[in-house]
mmCIF file of C-alpha atoms and ligand atoms in Angstrom:
data_model
loop_
_atom_site.group_PDB
_atom_site.id
_atom_site.type_symbol
_atom_site.label_atom_id
_atom_site.label_comp_id
_atom_site.label_asym_id
_atom_site.label_seq_id
_atom_site.Cartn_x
_atom_site.Cartn_y
_atom_site.Cartn_z
ATOM 1 C CA MET E 17 107.965 116.677 93.444
ATOM 2 C CA ALA E 18 106.892 114.604 96.214
ATOM 3 C CA LEU E 19 104.442 116.579 98.871
ATOM 4 C CA LYS E 20 106.369 117.823 101.833
ATOM 5 C CA PRO E 21 104.879 115.588 104.754
ATOM 6 C CA ARG E 22 102.588 117.440 106.992
ATOM 7 C CA ILE E 23 103.622 117.457 110.668
ATOM 8 C CA LEU E 24 101.101 118.566 113.150
ATOM 9 C CA LEU E 25 102.769 120.782 116.172
ATOM 10 C CA VAL E 26 100.705 120.987 119.025
ATOM 11 C CA GLU E 27 102.260 123.262 121.817
ATOM 12 C CA ASP E 28 101.396 126.455 123.685
ATOM 13 C CA GLU E 29 104.315 128.118 123.965
ATOM 14 C CA SER E 30 104.629 130.016 120.912
ATOM 15 C CA GLY E 31 108.561 130.492 121.151
ATOM 16 C CA ILE E 32 109.007 126.723 121.053
ATOM 17 C CA ALA E 33 106.488 126.760 118.697
ATOM 18 C CA ASP E 34 108.081 129.030 116.212
ATOM 19 C CA THR E 35 111.188 127.744 116.586
ATOM 20 C CA LEU E 36 110.062 124.168 115.800
ATOM 21 C CA GLN E 37 107.917 125.169 112.812
ATOM 22 C CA TYR E 38 111.255 127.031 111.512
ATOM 23 C CA VAL E 39 113.623 124.208 111.865
ATOM 24 C CA LEU E 40 110.891 121.879 110.323
ATOM 25 C CA SER E 41 110.374 123.797 107.353
ATOM 26 C CA THR E 42 114.112 124.360 106.960
ATOM 27 C CA ASP E 43 114.495 120.404 106.900
ATOM 28 C CA GLY E 44 111.688 119.730 104.190
ATOM 29 C CA PHE E 45 108.394 119.164 106.208
ATOM 30 C CA ALA E 46 105.395 121.464 106.366
ATOM 31 C CA PRO E 47 104.376 122.216 110.134
ATOM 32 C CA VAL E 48 101.040 122.834 111.222
ATOM 33 C CA TRP E 49 100.665 124.705 114.429
ATOM 34 C CA ALA E 50 97.753 124.057 117.015
ATOM 35 C CA SER E 51 98.558 125.999 120.002
ATOM 36 C CA THR E 52 95.444 124.358 121.832
ATOM 37 C CA ALA E 53 94.021 120.453 122.220
ATOM 38 C CA GLU E 54 91.051 121.952 120.405
ATOM 39 C CA ASP E 55 92.391 123.296 117.469
ATOM 40 C CA ALA E 56 94.590 120.272 117.434
ATOM 41 C CA ILE E 57 91.641 118.114 116.839
ATOM 42 C CA ARG E 58 90.089 120.337 114.319
ATOM 43 C CA LEU E 59 93.454 120.702 112.215
ATOM 44 C CA PHE E 60 94.199 116.922 112.629
ATOM 45 C CA SER E 61 91.079 115.999 110.746
ATOM 46 C CA ALA E 62 91.640 118.986 107.897
ATOM 47 C CA GLU E 63 94.966 118.104 107.512
ATOM 48 C CA LEU E 64 95.446 114.281 108.194
ATOM 49 C CA PRO E 65 99.378 114.644 109.134
ATOM 50 C CA ALA E 66 101.984 112.507 108.548
ATOM 51 C CA LEU E 67 103.266 112.715 111.941
ATOM 52 C CA ALA E 68 101.890 114.618 115.153
ATOM 53 C CA VAL E 69 104.080 116.155 117.909
ATOM 54 C CA LEU E 70 102.295 116.878 121.007
ATOM 55 C CA ASP E 71 103.139 118.631 124.227
ATOM 56 C CA VAL E 72 101.866 117.137 127.378
ATOM 57 C CA GLY E 73 101.158 120.343 128.880
ATOM 58 C CA LEU E 74 98.439 122.280 127.057
ATOM 59 C CA PRO E 75 95.888 124.996 128.164
ATOM 60 C CA ASP E 76 92.712 122.684 127.560
ATOM 61 C CA LEU E 77 93.207 119.063 127.433
ATOM 62 C CA ASN E 78 96.790 117.232 128.555
ATOM 63 C CA GLY E 79 98.739 115.760 125.725
ATOM 64 C CA PHE E 80 97.917 112.178 126.818
ATOM 65 C CA GLU E 81 93.924 112.765 126.444
ATOM 66 C CA LEU E 82 94.540 114.466 123.347
ATOM 67 C CA PHE E 83 96.377 111.836 122.029
ATOM 68 C CA ARG E 84 93.377 109.459 122.807
ATOM 69 C CA ARG E 85 91.062 111.589 120.982
ATOM 70 C CA LEU E 86 93.241 111.943 117.601
ATOM 71 C CA GLN E 87 93.646 108.153 117.906
ATOM 72 C CA ALA E 88 89.875 108.180 117.834
ATOM 73 C CA LEU E 89 89.713 109.942 114.582
ATOM 74 C CA PRO E 90 89.018 108.104 111.495
ATOM 75 C CA GLY E 91 93.065 107.334 110.269
ATOM 76 C CA GLY E 92 93.806 108.479 113.544
ATOM 77 C CA ASN E 93 95.581 105.225 114.590
ATOM 78 C CA GLN E 94 97.590 105.345 111.410
ATOM 79 C CA VAL E 95 99.399 108.500 112.537
ATOM 80 C CA PRO E 96 102.741 108.300 114.643
ATOM 81 C CA MET E 97 102.652 110.758 117.345
ATOM 82 C CA LEU E 98 106.015 111.750 119.642
ATOM 83 C CA PHE E 99 104.968 113.312 122.962
ATOM 84 C CA LEU E 100 106.983 116.497 124.126
ATOM 85 C CA THR E 101 106.991 116.515 128.066
ATOM 86 C CA ALA E 102 108.508 119.219 130.201
ATOM 87 C CA ARG E 103 108.510 116.793 133.386
ATOM 88 C CA SER E 104 111.230 114.537 133.518
ATOM 89 C CA ASP E 105 109.832 111.887 136.453
ATOM 90 C CA GLU E 106 109.659 108.838 134.584
ATOM 91 C CA ILE E 107 106.222 108.063 134.975
ATOM 92 C CA ASP E 108 105.163 110.482 132.310
ATOM 93 C CA ARG E 109 107.548 109.166 130.067
ATOM 94 C CA VAL E 110 106.266 105.564 130.472
ATOM 95 C CA VAL E 111 102.450 106.504 130.379
ATOM 96 C CA GLY E 112 103.315 108.114 127.200
ATOM 97 C CA LEU E 113 104.565 104.782 125.903
ATOM 98 C CA GLU E 114 102.200 102.766 127.006
ATOM 99 C CA LEU E 115 99.706 104.408 125.596
ATOM 100 C CA GLY E 116 101.417 103.390 122.378
ATOM 101 C CA ALA E 117 102.989 106.692 121.224
ATOM 102 C CA ASP E 118 105.732 106.448 119.066
ATOM 103 C CA ASP E 119 108.292 108.233 121.251
ATOM 104 C CA TYR E 120 108.710 110.990 123.696
ATOM 105 C CA ILE E 121 111.374 113.811 123.925
ATOM 106 C CA ALA E 122 111.995 115.723 127.359
ATOM 107 C CA LYS E 123 112.240 119.461 127.512
ATOM 108 C CA PRO E 124 114.425 121.302 127.154
ATOM 109 C CA PHE E 125 115.336 119.298 123.840
ATOM 110 C CA SER E 126 117.403 120.473 120.598
ATOM 111 C CA PRO E 127 115.316 121.413 117.434
ATOM 112 C CA ARG E 128 117.277 119.138 115.829
ATOM 113 C CA GLU E 129 117.165 116.271 117.581
ATOM 114 C CA LEU E 130 113.336 116.605 117.326
ATOM 115 C CA VAL E 131 113.783 116.834 113.687
ATOM 116 C CA ALA E 132 115.845 114.020 113.819
ATOM 117 C CA ARG E 133 113.460 112.004 115.703
ATOM 118 C CA VAL E 134 110.593 112.885 113.281
ATOM 119 C CA ARG E 135 112.490 111.503 110.487
ATOM 120 C CA THR E 136 113.326 108.459 112.411
ATOM 121 C CA ILE E 137 109.759 107.637 113.119
ATOM 122 C CA LEU E 138 108.670 108.282 109.809
ATOM 123 C CA ARG E 139 111.196 106.144 108.211
ATOM 124 C CA ARG E 140 110.142 103.414 110.999
ATOM 125 C CA SER E 141 106.236 103.781 110.237
ATOM 126 C CA ALA E 142 106.939 103.677 106.822
ATOM 127 C CA ARG E 143 108.160 99.823 107.287
ATOM 128 C CA PRO E 144 105.225 98.341 109.223
ATOM 129 C CA ILE E 145 105.814 94.990 110.754
ATOM 130 C CA ALA E 146 103.433 92.547 110.623
ATOM 131 C CA THR E 147 101.568 91.927 114.011
ATOM 132 C CA THR E 148 98.648 89.991 115.367
ATOM 133 C CA THR E 149 97.183 89.771 112.236
ATOM 134 C CA PRO E 150 99.373 88.447 109.748
ATOM 135 C CA ALA E 151 99.987 90.857 106.401
ATOM 136 C CA PRO E 152 98.072 89.161 103.009
ATOM 137 C CA ALA E 153 100.296 86.792 101.799
ATOM 138 C CA MET E 154 102.844 88.071 99.211
ATOM 139 C CA PRO E 155 103.357 86.298 95.899
ATOM 140 C CA THR E 156 106.667 85.020 97.126
ATOM 141 C CA SER E 157 105.078 84.194 100.337
ATOM 142 C CA ALA E 158 108.183 84.255 102.415
ATOM 143 C CA PRO E 159 107.240 85.042 106.263
ATOM 144 C CA PRO E 160 107.636 88.216 107.629
ATOM 145 C CA ILE E 161 111.123 88.355 109.695
ATOM 146 C CA TRP E 162 108.959 89.470 112.923
ATOM 147 C CA ALA E 163 105.597 88.382 113.534
ATOM 148 C CA LEU E 164 104.401 88.984 117.435
ATOM 149 C CA ASP E 165 101.064 87.220 118.508
ATOM 150 C CA GLU E 166 100.196 88.644 122.007
ATOM 151 C CA GLU E 167 97.368 86.390 122.603
ATOM 152 C CA ARG E 168 99.103 83.219 122.315
ATOM 153 C CA HIS E 169 102.671 85.151 123.615
ATOM 154 C CA GLN E 170 104.294 84.204 120.685
ATOM 155 C CA ILE E 171 106.828 85.301 118.469
ATOM 156 C CA ARG E 172 107.841 84.096 115.096
ATOM 157 C CA PHE E 173 111.444 84.584 113.608
ATOM 158 C CA TYR E 174 111.420 84.234 109.708
ATOM 159 C CA GLY E 175 108.610 82.520 110.317
ATOM 160 C CA LYS E 176 109.903 79.885 113.142
ATOM 161 C CA ALA E 177 108.026 80.052 116.711
ATOM 162 C CA LEU E 178 110.266 80.746 119.121
ATOM 163 C CA GLU E 179 110.477 78.954 122.653
ATOM 164 C CA LEU E 180 110.453 81.976 124.879
ATOM 165 C CA SER E 181 110.268 82.029 128.754
ATOM 166 C CA ARG E 182 108.164 84.584 130.242
ATOM 167 C CA TYR E 183 110.559 87.600 130.579
ATOM 168 C CA GLU E 184 112.698 86.661 127.322
ATOM 169 C CA TYR E 185 109.314 87.030 125.384
ATOM 170 C CA GLY E 186 108.358 90.355 127.416
ATOM 171 C CA VAL E 187 111.602 91.556 126.460
ATOM 172 C CA LEU E 188 111.784 90.282 122.585
ATOM 173 C CA ARG E 189 108.029 91.632 122.342
ATOM 174 C CA LEU E 190 109.205 95.471 123.356
ATOM 175 C CA LEU E 191 111.816 95.417 121.139
ATOM 176 C CA VAL E 192 110.173 93.852 118.073
ATOM 177 C CA GLN E 193 106.931 96.467 118.418
ATOM 178 C CA LYS E 194 109.517 99.664 118.010
ATOM 179 C CA PRO E 195 112.436 98.311 115.854
ATOM 180 C CA GLY E 196 115.196 100.821 115.907
ATOM 181 C CA ARG E 197 114.061 102.342 119.331
ATOM 182 C CA VAL E 198 116.506 102.080 121.862
ATOM 183 C CA PHE E 199 115.308 100.548 125.234
ATOM 184 C CA THR E 200 117.334 101.272 128.463
ATOM 185 C CA ARG E 201 117.980 98.756 130.807
ATOM 186 C CA ASP E 202 115.738 100.540 133.210
ATOM 187 C CA GLU E 203 112.914 100.778 130.916
ATOM 188 C CA LEU E 204 113.366 96.963 130.167
ATOM 189 C CA LEU E 205 113.212 96.281 134.084
ATOM 190 C CA LEU E 206 110.291 98.219 134.684
ATOM 191 C CA GLN E 207 108.253 97.013 131.987
ATOM 192 C CA VAL E 208 109.096 93.592 131.736
ATOM 193 C CA TRP E 209 110.038 92.657 135.313
ATOM 194 C CA GLY E 210 107.563 95.658 136.834
ATOM 195 C CA GLY E 211 110.505 97.077 138.636
ATOM 196 C CA ASP E 212 111.220 94.287 140.930
ATOM 197 C CA ASN E 213 113.416 95.172 143.601
ATOM 198 C CA ASP E 214 115.721 92.402 143.345
ATOM 199 C CA SER E 215 116.107 92.500 139.644
ATOM 200 C CA PHE E 216 119.210 94.002 138.375
ATOM 201 C CA ASP E 217 121.056 95.260 134.917
ATOM 202 C CA ARG E 218 122.758 92.036 134.999
ATOM 203 C CA THR E 219 119.179 90.062 134.962
ATOM 204 C CA VAL E 220 118.547 92.065 131.776
ATOM 205 C CA ASP E 221 121.825 91.205 130.196
ATOM 206 C CA ALA E 222 121.238 87.450 130.893
ATOM 207 C CA HIS E 223 118.075 87.245 129.170
ATOM 208 C CA ILE E 224 119.110 89.229 126.230
ATOM 209 C CA LYS E 225 122.100 86.585 126.076
ATOM 210 C CA THR E 226 119.646 83.643 126.030
ATOM 211 C CA LEU E 227 117.588 85.488 123.481
ATOM 212 C CA ARG E 228 120.536 86.072 121.247
ATOM 213 C CA ALA E 229 120.972 82.027 121.549
ATOM 214 C CA LYS E 230 117.892 81.056 120.467
ATOM 215 C CA LEU E 231 117.347 83.981 117.548
ATOM 216 C CA LYS E 232 120.885 82.469 116.378
ATOM 217 C CA LEU E 233 119.709 79.068 115.894
ATOM 218 C CA VAL E 234 116.952 80.316 113.142
ATOM 219 C CA ALA E 235 119.471 82.794 111.823
ATOM 220 C CA PRO E 236 123.022 82.098 112.428
ATOM 221 C CA GLY E 237 124.300 84.730 110.389
ATOM 222 C CA HIS E 238 122.868 87.568 112.096
ATOM 223 C CA ASP E 239 122.380 89.257 115.283
ATOM 224 C CA PRO E 240 119.115 90.894 115.704
ATOM 225 C CA ILE E 241 119.886 92.954 118.964
ATOM 226 C CA ARG E 242 121.684 95.678 118.772
ATOM 227 C CA THR E 243 123.738 96.777 122.357
ATOM 228 C CA LEU E 244 124.111 100.404 122.519
ATOM 229 C CA ARG E 245 127.112 100.702 125.042
ATOM 230 C CA GLY E 246 125.819 102.470 128.159
ATOM 231 C CA SER E 247 122.574 102.984 126.900
ATOM 232 C CA GLY E 248 120.597 99.855 126.266
ATOM 233 C CA TYR E 249 119.301 97.562 123.638
ATOM 234 C CA ALA E 250 117.230 97.953 120.282
ATOM 235 C CA LEU E 251 116.114 95.626 117.379
ATOM 236 C CA SER E 252 117.893 95.910 114.411
ATOM 237 C CA GLU E 253 116.463 97.507 111.168
ATOM 238 C CA GLU E 254 118.916 95.969 108.888
ATOM 239 C CA LEU E 255 117.922 92.188 108.780
ATOM 240 C CA PRO E 256 117.916 90.554 104.996
ATOM 241 C CA ALA E 257 114.315 89.297 104.068
ATOM 242 C CA THR E 258 115.299 85.537 103.957
ATOM 243 C CA PRO E 259 117.629 84.420 106.844
ATOM 244 C CA THR E 260 121.271 83.395 105.677
HETATM 245 CA CA1 LIG M 472 103.197 123.914 127.403
#
């Protein structure tokens, strides 16, 4: 029987922690609770969890600082981390994501929603995509579906280098880094255009349109960018290993 994935839960409010421990354990996970950052650091090394859920407001360190410290521990940068934030201002969220955290969830949230998010992240992290350093050649030597070269500002799709404008690159880079994650138009505007005041939602849509056209030249039978009506865009996780 497979071991239950250990989830490190760092939350100082015992009421929230109890509820989350309960839903996580009834859903097949083995939660490990820490109420302070200090406990979290100790438990992280002892347990090496499959994923960590970090409350941003902790009594001893804030969740962002804790995130940095956990990442610096042996194996720490391999463990996906999800932030819990009580403050709804966008800055917290963006800071969280720019640190390289895997996701965030704003309080109040439903415990079921958190469990669903944990599942998605674990499923996603089990299928890593190639980044700057290409994976060792597989026996079949098929190129990875996506390869991101941040130094050259280049993205390869099924092994073909795409000719992208600065903003097309910026948008696709975000999507490729987190397949399946939904980016709202506002998030894309802020992260790619830097919140330029004369940019509009239409700007994002126009760039998605030209991106799709370029991707279609490589894989005519597929649309790798999903549109989620009313919410935004996400990279499809359903692409075949070779284009058809
Ligand atoms: Ca708290």
